[in-house]
XYZ file of C-alpha atoms in Angstrom:
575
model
C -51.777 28.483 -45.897
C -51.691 25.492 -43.878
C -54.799 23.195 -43.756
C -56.950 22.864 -40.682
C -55.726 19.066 -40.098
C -52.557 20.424 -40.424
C -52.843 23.096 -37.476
C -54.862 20.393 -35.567
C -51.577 18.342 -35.569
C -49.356 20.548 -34.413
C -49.978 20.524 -30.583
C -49.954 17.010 -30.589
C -46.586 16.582 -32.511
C -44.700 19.501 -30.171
C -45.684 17.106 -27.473
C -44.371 14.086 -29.153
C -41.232 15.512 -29.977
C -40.717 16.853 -26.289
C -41.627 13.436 -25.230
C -39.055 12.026 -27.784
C -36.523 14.127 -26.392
C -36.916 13.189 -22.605
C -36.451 9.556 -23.970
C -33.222 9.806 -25.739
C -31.500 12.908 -23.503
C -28.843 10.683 -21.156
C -30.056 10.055 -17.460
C -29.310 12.365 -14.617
C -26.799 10.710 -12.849
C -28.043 10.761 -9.089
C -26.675 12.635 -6.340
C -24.063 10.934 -3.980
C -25.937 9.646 -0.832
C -23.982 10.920 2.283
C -23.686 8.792 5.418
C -24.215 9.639 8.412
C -27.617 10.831 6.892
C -28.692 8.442 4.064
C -29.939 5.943 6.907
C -29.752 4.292 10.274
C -26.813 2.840 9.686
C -24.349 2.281 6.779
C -25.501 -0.681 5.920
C -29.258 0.907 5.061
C -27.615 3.977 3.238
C -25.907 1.172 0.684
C -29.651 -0.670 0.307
C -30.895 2.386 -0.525
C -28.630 3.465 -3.202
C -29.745 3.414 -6.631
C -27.338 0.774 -9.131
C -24.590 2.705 -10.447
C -24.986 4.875 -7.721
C -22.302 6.556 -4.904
C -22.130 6.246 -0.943
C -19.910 9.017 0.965
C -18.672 8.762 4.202
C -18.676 12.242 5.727
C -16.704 11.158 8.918
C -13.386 10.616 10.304
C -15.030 8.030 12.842
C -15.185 3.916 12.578
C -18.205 2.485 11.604
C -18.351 -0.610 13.545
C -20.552 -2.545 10.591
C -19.705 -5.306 8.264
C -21.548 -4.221 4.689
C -22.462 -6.422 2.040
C -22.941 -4.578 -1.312
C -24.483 -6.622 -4.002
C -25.067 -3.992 -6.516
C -22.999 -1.737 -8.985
C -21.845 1.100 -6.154
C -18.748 3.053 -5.505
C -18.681 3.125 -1.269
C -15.762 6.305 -0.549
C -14.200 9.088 1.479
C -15.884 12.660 1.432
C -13.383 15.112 0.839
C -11.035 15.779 3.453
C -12.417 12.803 5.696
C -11.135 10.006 7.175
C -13.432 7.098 7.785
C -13.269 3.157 8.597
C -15.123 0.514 8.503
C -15.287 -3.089 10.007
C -15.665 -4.458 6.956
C -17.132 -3.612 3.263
C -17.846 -6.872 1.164
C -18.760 -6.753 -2.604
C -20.748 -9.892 -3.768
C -21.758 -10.991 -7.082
C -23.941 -13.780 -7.687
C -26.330 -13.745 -10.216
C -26.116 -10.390 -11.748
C -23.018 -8.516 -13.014
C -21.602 -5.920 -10.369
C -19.293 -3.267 -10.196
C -17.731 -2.148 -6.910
C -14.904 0.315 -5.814
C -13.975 1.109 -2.392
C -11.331 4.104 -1.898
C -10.149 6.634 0.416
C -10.498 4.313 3.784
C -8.859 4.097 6.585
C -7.792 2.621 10.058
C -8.845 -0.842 10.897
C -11.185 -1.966 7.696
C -11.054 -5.075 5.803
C -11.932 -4.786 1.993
C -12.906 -7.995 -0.287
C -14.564 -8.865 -3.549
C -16.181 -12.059 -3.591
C -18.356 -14.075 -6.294
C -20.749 -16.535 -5.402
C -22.587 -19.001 -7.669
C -24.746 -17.911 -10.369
C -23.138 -16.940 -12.992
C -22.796 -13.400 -12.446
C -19.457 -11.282 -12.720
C -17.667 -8.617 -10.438
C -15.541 -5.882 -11.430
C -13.869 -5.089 -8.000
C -11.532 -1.982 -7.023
C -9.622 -1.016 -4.052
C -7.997 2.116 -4.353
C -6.030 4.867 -2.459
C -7.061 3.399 0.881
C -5.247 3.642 3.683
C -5.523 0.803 6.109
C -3.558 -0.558 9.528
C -4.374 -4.359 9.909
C -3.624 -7.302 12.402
C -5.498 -10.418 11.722
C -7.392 -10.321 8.593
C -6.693 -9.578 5.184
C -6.714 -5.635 4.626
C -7.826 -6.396 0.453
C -8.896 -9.803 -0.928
C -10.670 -10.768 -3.902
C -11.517 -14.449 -4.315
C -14.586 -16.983 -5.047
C -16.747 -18.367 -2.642
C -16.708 -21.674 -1.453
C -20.089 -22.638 -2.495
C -20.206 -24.815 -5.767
C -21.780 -23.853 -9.101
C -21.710 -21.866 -12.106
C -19.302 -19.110 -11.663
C -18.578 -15.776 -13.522
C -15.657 -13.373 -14.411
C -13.361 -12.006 -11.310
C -11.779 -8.781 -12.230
C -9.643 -6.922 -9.523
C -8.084 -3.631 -9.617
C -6.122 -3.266 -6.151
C -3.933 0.492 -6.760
C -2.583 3.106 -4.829
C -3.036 1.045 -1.669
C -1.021 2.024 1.615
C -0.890 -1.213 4.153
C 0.916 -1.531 7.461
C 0.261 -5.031 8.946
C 1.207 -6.081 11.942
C 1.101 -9.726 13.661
C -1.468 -10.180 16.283
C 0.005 -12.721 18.937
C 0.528 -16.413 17.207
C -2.005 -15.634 14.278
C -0.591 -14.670 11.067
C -2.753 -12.970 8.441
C -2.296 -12.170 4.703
C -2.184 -8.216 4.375
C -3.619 -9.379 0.467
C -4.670 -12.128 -1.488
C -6.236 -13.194 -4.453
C -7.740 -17.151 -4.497
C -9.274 -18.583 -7.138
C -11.124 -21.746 -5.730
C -14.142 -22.417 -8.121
C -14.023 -22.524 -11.971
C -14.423 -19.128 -13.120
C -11.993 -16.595 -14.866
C -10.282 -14.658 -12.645
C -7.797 -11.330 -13.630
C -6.046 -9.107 -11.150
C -4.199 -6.047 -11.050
C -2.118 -4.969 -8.567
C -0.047 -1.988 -8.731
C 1.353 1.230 -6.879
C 0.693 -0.558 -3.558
C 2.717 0.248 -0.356
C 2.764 -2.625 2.730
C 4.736 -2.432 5.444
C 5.066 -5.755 7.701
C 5.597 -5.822 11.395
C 6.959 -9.262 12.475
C 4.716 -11.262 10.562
C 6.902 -14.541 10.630
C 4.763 -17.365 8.491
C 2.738 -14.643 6.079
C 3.234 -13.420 2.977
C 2.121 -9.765 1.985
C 0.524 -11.004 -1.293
C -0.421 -13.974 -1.689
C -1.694 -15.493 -5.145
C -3.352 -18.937 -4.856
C -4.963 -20.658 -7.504
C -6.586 -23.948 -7.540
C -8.807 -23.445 -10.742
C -8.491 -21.361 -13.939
C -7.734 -19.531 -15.823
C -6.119 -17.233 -12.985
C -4.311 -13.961 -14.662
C -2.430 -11.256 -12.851
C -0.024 -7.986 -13.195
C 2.058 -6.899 -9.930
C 4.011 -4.082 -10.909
C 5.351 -0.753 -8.814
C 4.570 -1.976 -5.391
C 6.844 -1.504 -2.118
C 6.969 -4.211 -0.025
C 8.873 -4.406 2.893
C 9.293 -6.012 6.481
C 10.505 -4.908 10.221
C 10.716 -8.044 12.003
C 10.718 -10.880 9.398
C 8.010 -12.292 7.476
C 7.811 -15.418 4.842
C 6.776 -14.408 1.765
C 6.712 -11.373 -0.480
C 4.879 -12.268 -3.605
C 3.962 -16.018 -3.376
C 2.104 -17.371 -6.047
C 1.155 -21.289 -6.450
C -0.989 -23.101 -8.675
C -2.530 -26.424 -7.622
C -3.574 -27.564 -11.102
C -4.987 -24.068 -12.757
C -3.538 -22.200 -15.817
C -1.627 -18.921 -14.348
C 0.145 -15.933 -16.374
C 1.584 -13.958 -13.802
C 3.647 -10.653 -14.595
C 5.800 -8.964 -11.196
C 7.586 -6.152 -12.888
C 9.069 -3.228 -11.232
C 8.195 -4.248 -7.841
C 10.884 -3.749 -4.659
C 10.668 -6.344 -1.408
C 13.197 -6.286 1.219
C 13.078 -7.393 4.781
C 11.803 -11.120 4.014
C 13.535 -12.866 7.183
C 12.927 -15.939 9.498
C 13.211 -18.631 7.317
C 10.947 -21.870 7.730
C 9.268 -23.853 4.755
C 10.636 -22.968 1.642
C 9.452 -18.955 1.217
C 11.442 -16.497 -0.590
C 10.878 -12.418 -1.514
C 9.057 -14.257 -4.783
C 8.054 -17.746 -4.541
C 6.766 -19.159 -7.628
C 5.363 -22.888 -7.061
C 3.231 -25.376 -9.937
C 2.569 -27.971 -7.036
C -0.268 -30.214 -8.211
C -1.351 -32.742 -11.398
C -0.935 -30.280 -14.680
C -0.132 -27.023 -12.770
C 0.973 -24.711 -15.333
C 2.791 -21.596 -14.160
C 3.795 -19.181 -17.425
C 5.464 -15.992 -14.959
C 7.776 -13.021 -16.197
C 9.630 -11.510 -13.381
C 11.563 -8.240 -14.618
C 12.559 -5.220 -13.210
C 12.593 -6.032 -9.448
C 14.447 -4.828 -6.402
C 15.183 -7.526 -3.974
C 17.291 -6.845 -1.319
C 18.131 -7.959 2.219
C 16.051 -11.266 2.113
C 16.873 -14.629 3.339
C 15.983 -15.670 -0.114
C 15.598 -13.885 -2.880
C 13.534 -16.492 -4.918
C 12.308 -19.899 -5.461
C 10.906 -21.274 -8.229
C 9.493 -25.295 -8.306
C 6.886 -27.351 -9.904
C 5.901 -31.135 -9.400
C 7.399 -31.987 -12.551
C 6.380 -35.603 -11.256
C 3.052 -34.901 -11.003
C 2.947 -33.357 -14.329
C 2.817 -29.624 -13.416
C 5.415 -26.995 -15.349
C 6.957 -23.944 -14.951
C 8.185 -22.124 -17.655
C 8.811 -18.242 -18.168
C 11.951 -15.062 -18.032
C 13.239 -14.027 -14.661
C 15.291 -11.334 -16.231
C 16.524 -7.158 -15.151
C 15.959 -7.653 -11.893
C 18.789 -7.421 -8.659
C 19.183 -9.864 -5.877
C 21.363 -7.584 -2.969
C 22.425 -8.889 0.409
C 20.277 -12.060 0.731
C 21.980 -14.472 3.624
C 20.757 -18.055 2.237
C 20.608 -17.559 -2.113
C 19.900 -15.257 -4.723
C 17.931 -17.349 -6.447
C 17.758 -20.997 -6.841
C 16.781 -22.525 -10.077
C 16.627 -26.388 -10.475
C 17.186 -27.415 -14.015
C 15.294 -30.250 -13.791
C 12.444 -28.888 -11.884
C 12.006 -26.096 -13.973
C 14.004 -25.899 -17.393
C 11.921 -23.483 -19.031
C 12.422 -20.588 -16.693
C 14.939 -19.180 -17.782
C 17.050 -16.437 -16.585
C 19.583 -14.027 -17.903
C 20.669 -10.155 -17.291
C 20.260 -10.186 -13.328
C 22.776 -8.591 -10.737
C 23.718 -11.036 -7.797
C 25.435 -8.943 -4.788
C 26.090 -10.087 -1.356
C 24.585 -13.091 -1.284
C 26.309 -16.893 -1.133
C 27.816 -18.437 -3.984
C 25.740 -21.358 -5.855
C 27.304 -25.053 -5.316
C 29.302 -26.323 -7.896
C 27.498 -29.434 -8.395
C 24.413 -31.407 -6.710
C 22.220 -28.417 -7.077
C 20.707 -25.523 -9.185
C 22.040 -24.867 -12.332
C 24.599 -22.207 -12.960
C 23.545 -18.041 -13.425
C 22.677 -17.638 -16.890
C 23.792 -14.958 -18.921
C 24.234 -11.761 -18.437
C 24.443 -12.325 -14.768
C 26.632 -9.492 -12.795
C 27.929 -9.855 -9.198
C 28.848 -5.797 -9.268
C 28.009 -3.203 -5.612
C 24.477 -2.128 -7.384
C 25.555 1.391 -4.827
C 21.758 1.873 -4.019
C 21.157 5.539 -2.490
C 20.183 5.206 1.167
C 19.413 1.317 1.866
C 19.202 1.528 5.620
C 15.675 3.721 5.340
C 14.698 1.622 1.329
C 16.093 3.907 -0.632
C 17.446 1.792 -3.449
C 17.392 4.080 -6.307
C 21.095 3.469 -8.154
C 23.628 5.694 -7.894
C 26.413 6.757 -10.283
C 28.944 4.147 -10.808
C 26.281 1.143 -9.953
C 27.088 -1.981 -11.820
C 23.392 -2.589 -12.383
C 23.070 1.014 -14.601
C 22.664 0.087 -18.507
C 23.284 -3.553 -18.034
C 19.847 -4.970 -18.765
C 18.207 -6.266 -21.958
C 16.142 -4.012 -23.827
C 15.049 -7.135 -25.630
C 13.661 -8.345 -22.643
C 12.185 -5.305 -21.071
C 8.750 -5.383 -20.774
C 6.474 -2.737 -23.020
C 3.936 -1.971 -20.081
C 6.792 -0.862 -17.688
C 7.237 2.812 -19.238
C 8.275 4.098 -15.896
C 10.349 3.412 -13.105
C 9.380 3.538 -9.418
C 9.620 6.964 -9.330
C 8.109 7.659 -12.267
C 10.665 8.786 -14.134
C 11.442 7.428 -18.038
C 12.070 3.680 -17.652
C 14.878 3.470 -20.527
C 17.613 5.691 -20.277
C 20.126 4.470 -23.121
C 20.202 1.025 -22.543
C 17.094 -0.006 -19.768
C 18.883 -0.400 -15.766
C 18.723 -3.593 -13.766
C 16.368 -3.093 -10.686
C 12.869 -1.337 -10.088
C 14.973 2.398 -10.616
C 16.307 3.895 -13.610
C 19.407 6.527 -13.190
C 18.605 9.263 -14.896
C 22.228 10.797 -15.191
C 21.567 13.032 -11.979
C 20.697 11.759 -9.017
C 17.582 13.003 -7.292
C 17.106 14.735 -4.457
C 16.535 12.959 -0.933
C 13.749 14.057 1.246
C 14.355 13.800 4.843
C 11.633 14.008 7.307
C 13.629 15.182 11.074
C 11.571 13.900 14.483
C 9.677 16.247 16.539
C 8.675 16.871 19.898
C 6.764 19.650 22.195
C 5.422 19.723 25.479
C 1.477 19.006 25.820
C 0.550 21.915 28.066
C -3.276 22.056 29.790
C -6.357 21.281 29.145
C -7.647 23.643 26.722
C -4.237 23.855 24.772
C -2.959 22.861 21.420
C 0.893 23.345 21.196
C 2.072 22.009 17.697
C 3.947 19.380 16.625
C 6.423 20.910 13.530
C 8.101 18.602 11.506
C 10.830 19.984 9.794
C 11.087 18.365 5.758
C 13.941 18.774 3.625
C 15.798 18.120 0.184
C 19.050 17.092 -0.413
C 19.733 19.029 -3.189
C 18.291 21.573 -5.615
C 15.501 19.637 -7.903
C 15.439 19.857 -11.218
C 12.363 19.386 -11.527
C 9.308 19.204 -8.952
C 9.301 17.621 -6.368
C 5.937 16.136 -4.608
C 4.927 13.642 -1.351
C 2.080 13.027 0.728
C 2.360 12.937 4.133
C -0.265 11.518 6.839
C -0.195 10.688 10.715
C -0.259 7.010 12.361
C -1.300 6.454 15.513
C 1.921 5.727 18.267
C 1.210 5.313 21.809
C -1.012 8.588 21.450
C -4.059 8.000 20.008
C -6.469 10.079 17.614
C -8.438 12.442 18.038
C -7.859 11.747 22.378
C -4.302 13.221 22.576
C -3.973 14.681 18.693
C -5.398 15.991 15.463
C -5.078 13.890 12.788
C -4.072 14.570 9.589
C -2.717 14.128 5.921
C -1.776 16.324 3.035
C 0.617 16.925 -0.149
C 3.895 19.177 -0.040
C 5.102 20.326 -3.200
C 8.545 21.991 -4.648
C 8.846 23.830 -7.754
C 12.026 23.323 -10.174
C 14.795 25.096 -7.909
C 13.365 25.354 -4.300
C 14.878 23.190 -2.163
C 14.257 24.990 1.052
C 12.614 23.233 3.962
C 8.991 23.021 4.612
C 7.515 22.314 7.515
C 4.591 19.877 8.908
C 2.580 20.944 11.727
C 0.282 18.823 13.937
C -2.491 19.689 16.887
C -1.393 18.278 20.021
C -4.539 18.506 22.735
C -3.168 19.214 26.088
C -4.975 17.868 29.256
C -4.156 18.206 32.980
C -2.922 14.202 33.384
C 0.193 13.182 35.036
C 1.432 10.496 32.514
C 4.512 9.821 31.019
C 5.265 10.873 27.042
C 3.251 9.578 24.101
C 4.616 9.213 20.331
C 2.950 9.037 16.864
C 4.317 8.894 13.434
C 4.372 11.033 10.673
C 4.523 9.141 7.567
C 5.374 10.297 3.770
C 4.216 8.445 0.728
C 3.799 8.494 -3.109
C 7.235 10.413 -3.424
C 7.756 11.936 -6.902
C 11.091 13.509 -8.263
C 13.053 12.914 -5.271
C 13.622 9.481 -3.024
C 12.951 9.123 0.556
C 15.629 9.213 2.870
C 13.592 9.164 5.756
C 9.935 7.730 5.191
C 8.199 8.614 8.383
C 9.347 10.418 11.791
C 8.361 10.264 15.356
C 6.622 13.126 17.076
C 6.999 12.708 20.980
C 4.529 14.858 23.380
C 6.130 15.061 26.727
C 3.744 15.695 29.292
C 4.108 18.878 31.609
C 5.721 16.505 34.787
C 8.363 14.880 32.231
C 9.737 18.400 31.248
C 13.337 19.224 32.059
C 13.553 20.166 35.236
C 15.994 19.799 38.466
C 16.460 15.978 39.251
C 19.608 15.812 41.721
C 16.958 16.987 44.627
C 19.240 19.570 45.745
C 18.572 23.186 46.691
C 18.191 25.315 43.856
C 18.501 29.011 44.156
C 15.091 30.867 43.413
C 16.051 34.550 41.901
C 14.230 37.456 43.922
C 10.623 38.497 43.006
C 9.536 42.118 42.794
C 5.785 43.299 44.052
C 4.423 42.791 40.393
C 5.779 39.622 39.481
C 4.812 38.439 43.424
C 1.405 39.511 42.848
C 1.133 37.777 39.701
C 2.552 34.887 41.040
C -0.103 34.461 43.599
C -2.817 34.558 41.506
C -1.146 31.731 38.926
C -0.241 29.768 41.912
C -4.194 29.997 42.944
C -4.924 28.924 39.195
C -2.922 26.529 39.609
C -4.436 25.236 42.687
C -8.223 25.521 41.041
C -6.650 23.128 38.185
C -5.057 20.426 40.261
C -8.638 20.091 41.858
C -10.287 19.777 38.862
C -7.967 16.976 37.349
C -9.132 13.606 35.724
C -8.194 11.447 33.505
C -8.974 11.233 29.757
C -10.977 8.925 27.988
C -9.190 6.652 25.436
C -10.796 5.329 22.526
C -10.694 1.009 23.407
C -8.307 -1.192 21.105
């Protein structure tokens, strides 16, 4: 029988015990704060989330804010929503932070910046959606301030970009700048950016005037309507860089001036050192394909493997590789197509091995297509000694080696894939009060072998959202053996306005087991007064009424007459 002392314990060790417990069971993680609702504005809901914590923005709206967040926070979409937001800054300073914005839209600027004071940032930008003019859609650099700096790491993914020039002033759709001692490591991968006559930009550029400065660009899509400068440009102005582009595509690089290329690769100051492998690509239709230089005068060095990759229809060079600029980059296995023939003396050195001039036969080039198709002379002509291990897949996800590993961002599988087409649309916007559809009409090629998957979303044209449509995005899928047509549909709002026809786009991205024909579509609303009608202003006969259909005639026409009173014109959301 247990002693008194012994049953006087016992309350007080339960408690213990329980209090033991409470003290070693892992932490509730808190509730997401939702905005509107968690505060007066945005910028109060992220003060008054906890470290670690999660902001959602449960609107399709624009937040017209510029955020600083200077603790560990993930700031993203609610399911199903669309938001924006001027801008959403991460800072580190003193403390370490971790920061991820994803899922936003429209008109927002993104960056990750550390300031002086030691401190570290861990900064991601991922599956965002963003339409930009004059600033940088994603950055992530150091301050200017001097001082004790910590650890940049970036993680920039899944990222879909279209940037467009605002008059003369030329912004960088993304960058990365290392400007203050400080270790800085980037990411960049499965990004999309679309240029619209950018002229003197690049759509990433890499800048590093300190070190060490680290970075992996692999599976993104860049491309250009209208000319722009740069692709990838990457310089070093006296840092140490190791810089991997593998897998990437660019094409539209155009209006030469300065020296840019689809991949510019520069050392350009006093013991610049530049270690780059550039494998895999796609680079087609450029003025230049690439340049590589360093300062060898000044000290500064180049040195790396530009090898796998295709250079198609460039009007100026391939590539251009000065032997005694830079005689440790070397180059081998490439396909040259289409593109001017190197001098024979006074100038770069010759191809290096490996080198084919074959018709790479991409699948659709006009719309990017550039998967390979049978018979390409870039298909089982690479190295697999110089494939890189962390480039499993292709573009389209599919095995990266088949046999011996393809020149170009695209393996051939043996059968070629499927092409998903995306036809325009129209309908008539009808009256207030109305929502005809918009019905896009998508298609495959051919019978998939496997499934098939996209996403699609809408861009504003010269109709704007919500004002004259609904928004929207989604994912259309096809099993193994379907390859009938699906179809998109989209809310028009009608209105009582006499104005002429408005467009948007519908655009697809993140293709998988197929390749994109057609990567977006234009849906037209014609109003009611641009319908077909008679426009020789002749007489045109008018077929003979019975009593019913006069009757109900009369009482439309008086409808009608009630609804011209009543028209106005719609508000539009301002630029």
């Amino acid at each position: 029988m247990p002693s008194r002392s012994d049953l006087s314990l016992r309350p007080r060790l339960a408690t213990l015990l329980a209090l033991a417990a409470t003290l070693t069971a892992p932490a509730a993680m808190a509730a997401p704060l939702t905005f509107p609702g968690c505060g007066a504005t945005l910028q109060a809901c992220v003060d008054a989330a906890a470290s670690g914590g999660t902001v959602e923005l449960a609107t399709d709206s624009w937040i017209n804010e510029t955020v600083t967040v200077t603790k560990s926070l993930t700031v993203q979409a609610a399911a199903g929503r669309r938001p924006g937001v001027r801008s959403l800054v991460a800072v580190a300073s003193v403390a370490d932070v971790r920061v991820e914005f994803a899922g936003l839209y429209g008109n927002t600027s993104l960056a990750g910046i550390v300031g002086p004071g030691g401190g570290s940032l861990d900064f991601t930008a991922t599956r965002n959606q963003l339409e930009t003019s004059a600033n940088a859609a994603i950055e992530a650099r150091h301050s200017t301030q001097p001082g004790t700096y910590g650890a940049l790491a970036a993680h920039i993914t899944d990222n879909t970009i279209i940037h467009r020039r605002n008059g003369s002033w030329c912004g960088t759709p993304m960058r990365i700048l290392a400007s203050n001692a400080g270790p800085i490591s980037a990411t960049i991968a499965r990004n999309s950016i679309a240029a619209v006559d950018l002229a003197e930009c690049a759509l990433i550029e890499l800048y590093a005037t300190t070190g060490p400065f680290q970075v992996l660009a692999q599976h993104n899509t860049l491309r250009g309507t209208g000319g722009f400068n740069n692709g990838i440009s990457l310089r070093s102005q006296g840092s140490a860089v190791t810089a991997a582009l593998l897998n990437n595509v660019i094409s539209g690089q155009r209006n030469f001036a300065g020296g840019p290329a689809a991949i510019t690769l520069y050392a350009e100051a006093d013991n610049a050192h530049i270690d780059a492998q550039v494998l895999h690509n796609t680079i087609v239709d450029n003025d230049v394909g690439l340049n590589a230089s360093a300062r060898t005068d000044l000290g500064a060095l180049l040195t790396g493997r530009l090898a796998n990759n295709i250079f198609a229809h460039h009007s100026r060079h391939a590539f251009w590789l000065d032997g005694e600029e830079v005689p440790g980059f070397l180059d081998s296995h490439n396909l040259v197509f289409d593109a001017p023939p190197l001098p024979s003396a006074g100038g770069p050195r010759p191809y290096g091995p490996g080198t084919r001039t074959g018709d790479p036969q991409f699948g659709d080039p006009a719309p990017g297509d550039f998967s390979l198709r049978p018979g390409s002379d870039a298909i089982d002509y690479g190295s697999d000694a110089l494939a890189d291990a962390r480039v499993t897949q292709d573009l389209l996800g599919q095995p990266r080696r088949v046999r011996t590993v393809d020149m170009g961002a695209y393996e051939f599988q043996g059968t070629p894939l499927p092409q998903v087409r995306i036809a325009p649309a129209s309908t008539i916007e009808g009256p207030a009060g109305g929502a005809p559809q918009l019905r896009f009409t998508v298609t495959l090629s051919a019978t998939p072998t496997a499934p098939v998957s996209l996403q699609w979303r809408t861009a504003d044209g010269t109709a704007n959202a919500p004002a004259d449509y609904t928004s929207g995005l989604g994912t259309l899928t096809w099993p193994a053996g379907d390859n009938s047509a699906r179809t998109i549909s989209i809310s028009v709002r009608g209105d009582d306005d006499a104005e002429s026809g408005e467009t948007l786009l519908l655009l697809l991205d993140n293709v998988t087991g197929a390749t994109a024909a057609t990567a977006q579509a234009l849906g037209t609303i014609v109003s009611d007064d641009a319908a077909p009608g008679p426009v020789d202003g002749g007489a045109h006969p008018v077929p003979a009424l019975g009593p019913a259909a006069l009757a109900a005639c009369g009482a439309l026409l008086g409808a009608c007459g009630a609804r011209s009173a009543r028209r106005r014109r719609k508000g539009r959301p301002q630029a």
